[in-house]
PDB file of C-alpha atoms in Angstrom:
ATOM      1  CA  THR K  15      -7.930 -26.181 -72.773  1.00 48.00           C
ATOM      2  CA  LEU K  16      -8.727 -23.985 -69.805  1.00 49.00           C
ATOM      3  CA  ASP K  17     -12.454 -24.629 -70.132  1.00 56.00           C
ATOM      4  CA  GLY K  18     -11.829 -28.373 -70.080  1.00 55.00           C
ATOM      5  CA  LEU K  19      -9.692 -28.053 -66.955  1.00 51.00           C
ATOM      6  CA  MET K  20     -12.323 -25.919 -65.239  1.00 50.00           C
ATOM      7  CA  GLN K  21     -15.095 -28.364 -66.163  1.00 56.00           C
ATOM      8  CA  GLY K  22     -13.002 -31.191 -64.755  1.00 56.00           C
ATOM      9  CA  ASP K  23     -12.395 -29.127 -61.638  1.00 53.00           C
ATOM     10  CA  ALA K  24     -16.108 -28.336 -61.289  1.00 53.00           C
ATOM     11  CA  ALA K  25     -16.989 -31.994 -61.765  1.00 52.00           C
ATOM     12  CA  SER K  26     -14.555 -32.910 -59.018  1.00 51.00           C
ATOM     13  CA  ASP K  27     -16.269 -30.829 -56.322  1.00 54.00           C
ATOM     14  CA  ASP K  28     -16.820 -34.086 -54.466  1.00 58.00           C
ATOM     15  CA  ASN K  29     -13.115 -34.970 -54.740  1.00 62.00           C
ATOM     16  CA  LYS K  30     -11.749 -34.247 -51.248  1.00 62.00           C
ATOM     17  CA  ILE K  31      -8.089 -34.492 -52.223  1.00 60.00           C
ATOM     18  CA  LEU K  32      -8.383 -31.871 -54.966  1.00 61.00           C
ATOM     19  CA  ASN K  33     -10.525 -29.596 -52.810  1.00 67.00           C
ATOM     20  CA  ASN K  34      -8.025 -29.819 -49.954  1.00 71.00           C
ATOM     21  CA  ALA K  35      -5.257 -28.693 -52.294  1.00 76.00           C
ATOM     22  CA  TRP K  36      -7.334 -25.717 -53.390  1.00 85.00           C
ATOM     23  CA  ARG K  37      -8.163 -24.856 -49.761  1.00 89.00           C
ATOM     24  CA  GLY K  38      -4.513 -23.983 -49.196  1.00 90.00           C
ATOM     25  CA  VAL K  39      -4.525 -21.637 -52.182  1.00 88.00           C
ATOM     26  CA  GLU K  40      -7.796 -20.085 -51.033  1.00 91.00           C
ATOM     27  CA  ALA K  41      -6.522 -19.609 -47.484  1.00 93.00           C
ATOM     28  CA  MET K  42      -3.333 -17.854 -48.583  1.00 94.00           C
ATOM     29  CA  GLU K  43      -5.156 -15.702 -51.116  1.00 92.00           C
ATOM     30  CA  LEU K  44      -7.689 -14.508 -48.524  1.00 94.00           C
ATOM     31  CA  TYR K  45      -4.930 -13.921 -45.967  1.00 97.00           C
ATOM     32  CA  ILE K  46      -2.869 -11.853 -48.405  1.00 95.00           C
ATOM     33  CA  LYS K  47      -5.914  -9.922 -49.681  1.00 94.00           C
ATOM     34  CA  ALA K  48      -6.979  -9.073 -46.123  1.00 96.00           C
ATOM     35  CA  HIS K  49      -3.500  -7.713 -45.377  1.00 97.00           C
ATOM     36  CA  GLU K  50      -3.357  -5.750 -48.639  1.00 96.00           C
ATOM     37  CA  LYS K  51      -6.723  -4.122 -47.941  1.00 95.00           C
ATOM     38  CA  LEU K  52      -5.862  -3.397 -44.306  1.00 96.00           C
ATOM     39  CA  TYR K  53      -2.560  -1.719 -45.178  1.00 96.00           C
ATOM     40  CA  ALA K  54      -4.310   0.269 -47.923  1.00 96.00           C
ATOM     41  CA  GLY K  55      -6.733   1.607 -45.307  1.00 95.00           C
ATOM     42  CA  GLN K  56      -9.699  -0.271 -46.775  1.00 94.00           C
ATOM     43  CA  VAL K  57     -10.770  -1.715 -43.437  1.00 93.00           C
ATOM     44  CA  ASP K  58     -14.218  -2.881 -44.537  1.00 91.00           C
ATOM     45  CA  ALA K  59     -12.757  -4.835 -47.451  1.00 92.00           C
ATOM     46  CA  ALA K  60     -10.027  -6.184 -45.172  1.00 94.00           C
ATOM     47  CA  MET K  61     -12.620  -7.565 -42.800  1.00 93.00           C
ATOM     48  CA  LYS K  62     -14.548  -9.151 -45.674  1.00 92.00           C
ATOM     49  CA  PHE K  63     -11.454 -11.146 -46.583  1.00 94.00           C
ATOM     50  CA  ALA K  64     -10.336 -11.826 -43.000  1.00 95.00           C
ATOM     51  CA  GLN K  65     -13.564 -13.236 -41.560  1.00 94.00           C
ATOM     52  CA  PRO K  66     -13.775 -16.339 -43.787  1.00 93.00           C
ATOM     53  CA  LEU K  67     -10.254 -17.271 -42.666  1.00 95.00           C
ATOM     54  CA  GLU K  68     -11.711 -18.786 -39.488  1.00 94.00           C
ATOM     55  CA  ASN K  69     -12.778 -21.664 -41.741  1.00 92.00           C
ATOM     56  CA  TYR K  70      -9.130 -22.266 -42.650  1.00 94.00           C
ATOM     57  CA  ASP K  71      -7.663 -22.763 -39.176  1.00 93.00           C
ATOM     58  CA  ASP K  72      -6.558 -26.225 -40.259  1.00 93.00           C
ATOM     59  CA  ILE K  73      -4.249 -24.611 -42.826  1.00 93.00           C
ATOM     60  CA  LEU K  74      -3.159 -21.281 -41.337  1.00 95.00           C
ATOM     61  CA  ASP K  75      -1.998 -20.598 -37.796  1.00 96.00           C
ATOM     62  CA  PRO K  76      -5.087 -19.761 -35.686  1.00 96.00           C
ATOM     63  CA  VAL K  77      -3.082 -17.063 -33.884  1.00 96.00           C
ATOM     64  CA  ASP K  78      -2.487 -15.321 -37.212  1.00 97.00           C
ATOM     65  CA  ILE K  79      -6.107 -15.727 -38.275  1.00 97.00           C
ATOM     66  CA  PHE K  80      -7.759 -14.444 -35.105  1.00 97.00           C
ATOM     67  CA  SER K  81      -5.203 -11.679 -34.621  1.00 97.00           C
ATOM     68  CA  LEU K  82      -5.982 -10.440 -38.124  1.00 97.00           C
ATOM     69  CA  ILE K  83      -9.735 -10.660 -37.536  1.00 97.00           C
ATOM     70  CA  ALA K  84      -9.379  -8.780 -34.228  1.00 97.00           C
ATOM     71  CA  LEU K  85      -7.278  -6.090 -35.893  1.00 97.00           C
ATOM     72  CA  CYS K  86      -9.697  -5.684 -38.804  1.00 96.00           C
ATOM     73  CA  GLY K  87     -12.687  -5.650 -36.455  1.00 95.00           C
ATOM     74  CA  PHE K  88     -11.063  -2.998 -34.278  1.00 96.00           C
ATOM     75  CA  HIS K  89     -10.133  -0.698 -37.163  1.00 95.00           C
ATOM     76  CA  ASN K  90     -13.569  -1.200 -38.700  1.00 92.00           C
ATOM     77  CA  GLN K  91     -15.250  -0.401 -35.348  1.00 92.00           C
ATOM     78  CA  TRP K  92     -16.901  -3.827 -35.290  1.00 93.00           C
ATOM     79  CA  TYR K  93     -16.044  -4.365 -31.649  1.00 94.00           C
ATOM     80  CA  GLY K  94     -18.238  -7.467 -31.329  1.00 94.00           C
ATOM     81  CA  VAL K  95     -16.225  -9.182 -34.068  1.00 94.00           C
ATOM     82  CA  CYS K  96     -13.036  -7.938 -32.418  1.00 95.00           C
ATOM     83  CA  SER K  97     -14.142  -9.255 -29.025  1.00 95.00           C
ATOM     84  CA  ASN K  98     -15.013 -12.685 -30.454  1.00 95.00           C
ATOM     85  CA  ALA K  99     -11.596 -12.894 -32.092  1.00 96.00           C
ATOM     86  CA  PHE K 100      -9.919 -12.041 -28.782  1.00 95.00           C
ATOM     87  CA  MET K 101     -11.949 -14.742 -27.038  1.00 95.00           C
ATOM     88  CA  ARG K 102     -10.817 -17.262 -29.647  1.00 95.00           C
ATOM     89  CA  LEU K 103      -7.196 -16.164 -29.127  1.00 95.00           C
ATOM     90  CA  GLU K 104      -7.492 -16.528 -25.360  1.00 92.00           C
ATOM     91  CA  GLN K 105      -8.964 -20.032 -25.741  1.00 93.00           C
ATOM     92  CA  LEU K 106      -6.190 -21.413 -27.947  1.00 93.00           C
ATOM     93  CA  GLN K 107      -4.458 -24.314 -26.219  1.00 91.00           C
ATOM     94  CA  ASP K 108      -1.066 -24.025 -27.898  1.00 90.00           C
ATOM     95  CA  ILE K 109      -0.067 -20.581 -26.633  1.00 92.00           C
ATOM     96  CA  PRO K 110       1.895 -19.834 -23.473  1.00 94.00           C
ATOM     97  CA  GLN K 111       0.102 -18.309 -20.499  1.00 93.00           C
ATOM     98  CA  GLU K 112       2.168 -15.129 -20.814  1.00 94.00           C
ATOM     99  CA  ARG K 113       0.833 -14.529 -24.314  1.00 93.00           C
ATOM    100  CA  ARG K 114      -2.713 -15.375 -23.210  1.00 93.00           C
ATOM    101  CA  ASP K 115      -2.346 -12.751 -20.445  1.00 93.00           C
ATOM    102  CA  GLN K 116      -1.198 -10.209 -23.040  1.00 94.00           C
ATOM    103  CA  TYR K 117      -4.329 -10.869 -25.108  1.00 94.00           C
ATOM    104  CA  GLN K 118      -6.493 -10.455 -21.999  1.00 94.00           C
ATOM    105  CA  ASP K 119      -4.763  -7.196 -21.034  1.00 95.00           C
ATOM    106  CA  LEU K 120      -5.156  -5.741 -24.524  1.00 95.00           C
ATOM    107  CA  ALA K 121      -8.793  -6.837 -24.706  1.00 95.00           C
ATOM    108  CA  PHE K 122      -9.435  -5.245 -21.316  1.00 95.00           C
ATOM    109  CA  LYS K 123      -7.944  -1.939 -22.504  1.00 96.00           C
ATOM    110  CA  ILE K 124     -10.010  -1.970 -25.681  1.00 95.00           C
ATOM    111  CA  PHE K 125     -13.330  -3.050 -24.216  1.00 94.00           C
ATOM    112  CA  THR K 126     -13.263  -0.727 -21.230  1.00 94.00           C
ATOM    113  CA  LYS K 127     -13.202   2.072 -23.810  1.00 95.00           C
ATOM    114  CA  PHE K 128     -15.492   0.526 -26.457  1.00 93.00           C
ATOM    115  CA  LYS K 129     -18.517  -1.717 -25.924  1.00 92.00           C
ATOM    116  CA  PRO K 130     -18.025  -5.101 -27.621  1.00 90.00           C
ATOM    117  CA  LYS K 131     -20.934  -4.530 -29.989  1.00 90.00           C
ATOM    118  CA  ASP K 132     -21.171  -4.293 -33.738  1.00 85.00           C
ATOM    119  CA  PRO K 133     -23.133  -1.604 -35.599  1.00 81.00           C
ATOM    120  CA  THR K 134     -26.864  -2.231 -35.825  1.00 68.00           C
ATOM    121  CA  ILE K 135     -26.702  -3.298 -39.488  1.00 61.00           C
ATOM    122  CA  GLY K 136     -25.583  -6.917 -39.645  1.00 54.00           C
ATOM    123  CA  PHE K 137     -22.152  -7.532 -41.171  1.00 50.00           C
ATOM    124  CA  ASP K 138     -23.608  -9.893 -43.790  1.00 51.00           C
ATOM    125  CA  GLN K 139     -26.229  -7.322 -44.776  1.00 49.00           C
ATOM    126  CA  GLN K 140     -23.736  -4.473 -44.992  1.00 49.00           C
ATOM    127  CA  THR K 141     -20.966  -6.165 -46.871  1.00 50.00           C
ATOM    128  CA  LYS K 142     -22.535  -8.711 -49.199  1.00 54.00           C
ATOM    129  CA  ASP K 143     -20.104 -11.580 -48.998  1.00 59.00           C
ATOM    130  CA  VAL K 144     -16.966 -11.081 -51.048  1.00 71.00           C
ATOM    131  CA  VAL K 145     -15.888 -14.680 -50.643  1.00 77.00           C
ATOM    132  CA  THR K 146     -18.633 -16.530 -52.464  1.00 77.00           C
ATOM    133  CA  PRO K 147     -18.367 -19.888 -54.213  1.00 76.00           C
ATOM    134  CA  GLU K 148     -18.215 -17.933 -57.489  1.00 81.00           C
ATOM    135  CA  TYR K 149     -15.286 -15.890 -56.171  1.00 80.00           C
ATOM    136  CA  LEU K 150     -13.449 -19.081 -55.205  1.00 78.00           C
ATOM    137  CA  ARG K 151     -14.112 -20.632 -58.643  1.00 78.00           C
ATOM    138  CA  GLU K 152     -12.712 -17.521 -60.328  1.00 82.00           C
ATOM    139  CA  LEU K 153      -9.707 -17.681 -58.012  1.00 80.00           C
ATOM    140  CA  ARG K 154      -9.039 -21.278 -59.055  1.00 79.00           C
ATOM    141  CA  LYS K 155      -9.468 -20.325 -62.697  1.00 82.00           C
ATOM    142  CA  SER K 156      -6.952 -17.488 -62.375  1.00 80.00           C
ATOM    143  CA  TYR K 157      -4.369 -19.828 -60.843  1.00 77.00           C
ATOM    144  CA  ILE K 158      -4.895 -22.438 -63.551  1.00 78.00           C
ATOM    145  CA  LYS K 159      -4.352 -19.710 -66.185  1.00 77.00           C
ATOM    146  CA  LYS K 160      -1.062 -18.805 -64.528  1.00 75.00           C
ATOM    147  CA  CYS K 161       0.069 -22.430 -64.713  1.00 74.00           C
ATOM    148  CA  ILE K 162      -0.743 -22.894 -68.389  1.00 71.00           C
TER     149      ILE K 162
END
């Protein structure tokens, strides 16, 4: 049954192989959700889903992750988050110098107009994490239901 599968999954939290498989599902789900929310104009929700993606740079392309975080931060007027994402993009080793220069030029244009600061209320305080362990367990459960 589904409950039996979920109990087995919960008991296997220490099982690295199983958790690594789920990390790929989690990464794609967060990536898709962030895009859905961004295109729907829900920039705060988009940023809630985009920020945890930095923990999945072993699964998703770091250029895609930090570009998305920069875009969400910009549209959400969290210019500190946006600036940090640009710095991460500029520090990536696997990109050509021409692309790195493009990131620097765009960052210069943005941050000469806007200070790279976030609003005074901390992001964690304002948003209350969307991506909690409970959220990830429910995500796994929903995918198991689809497979049964």
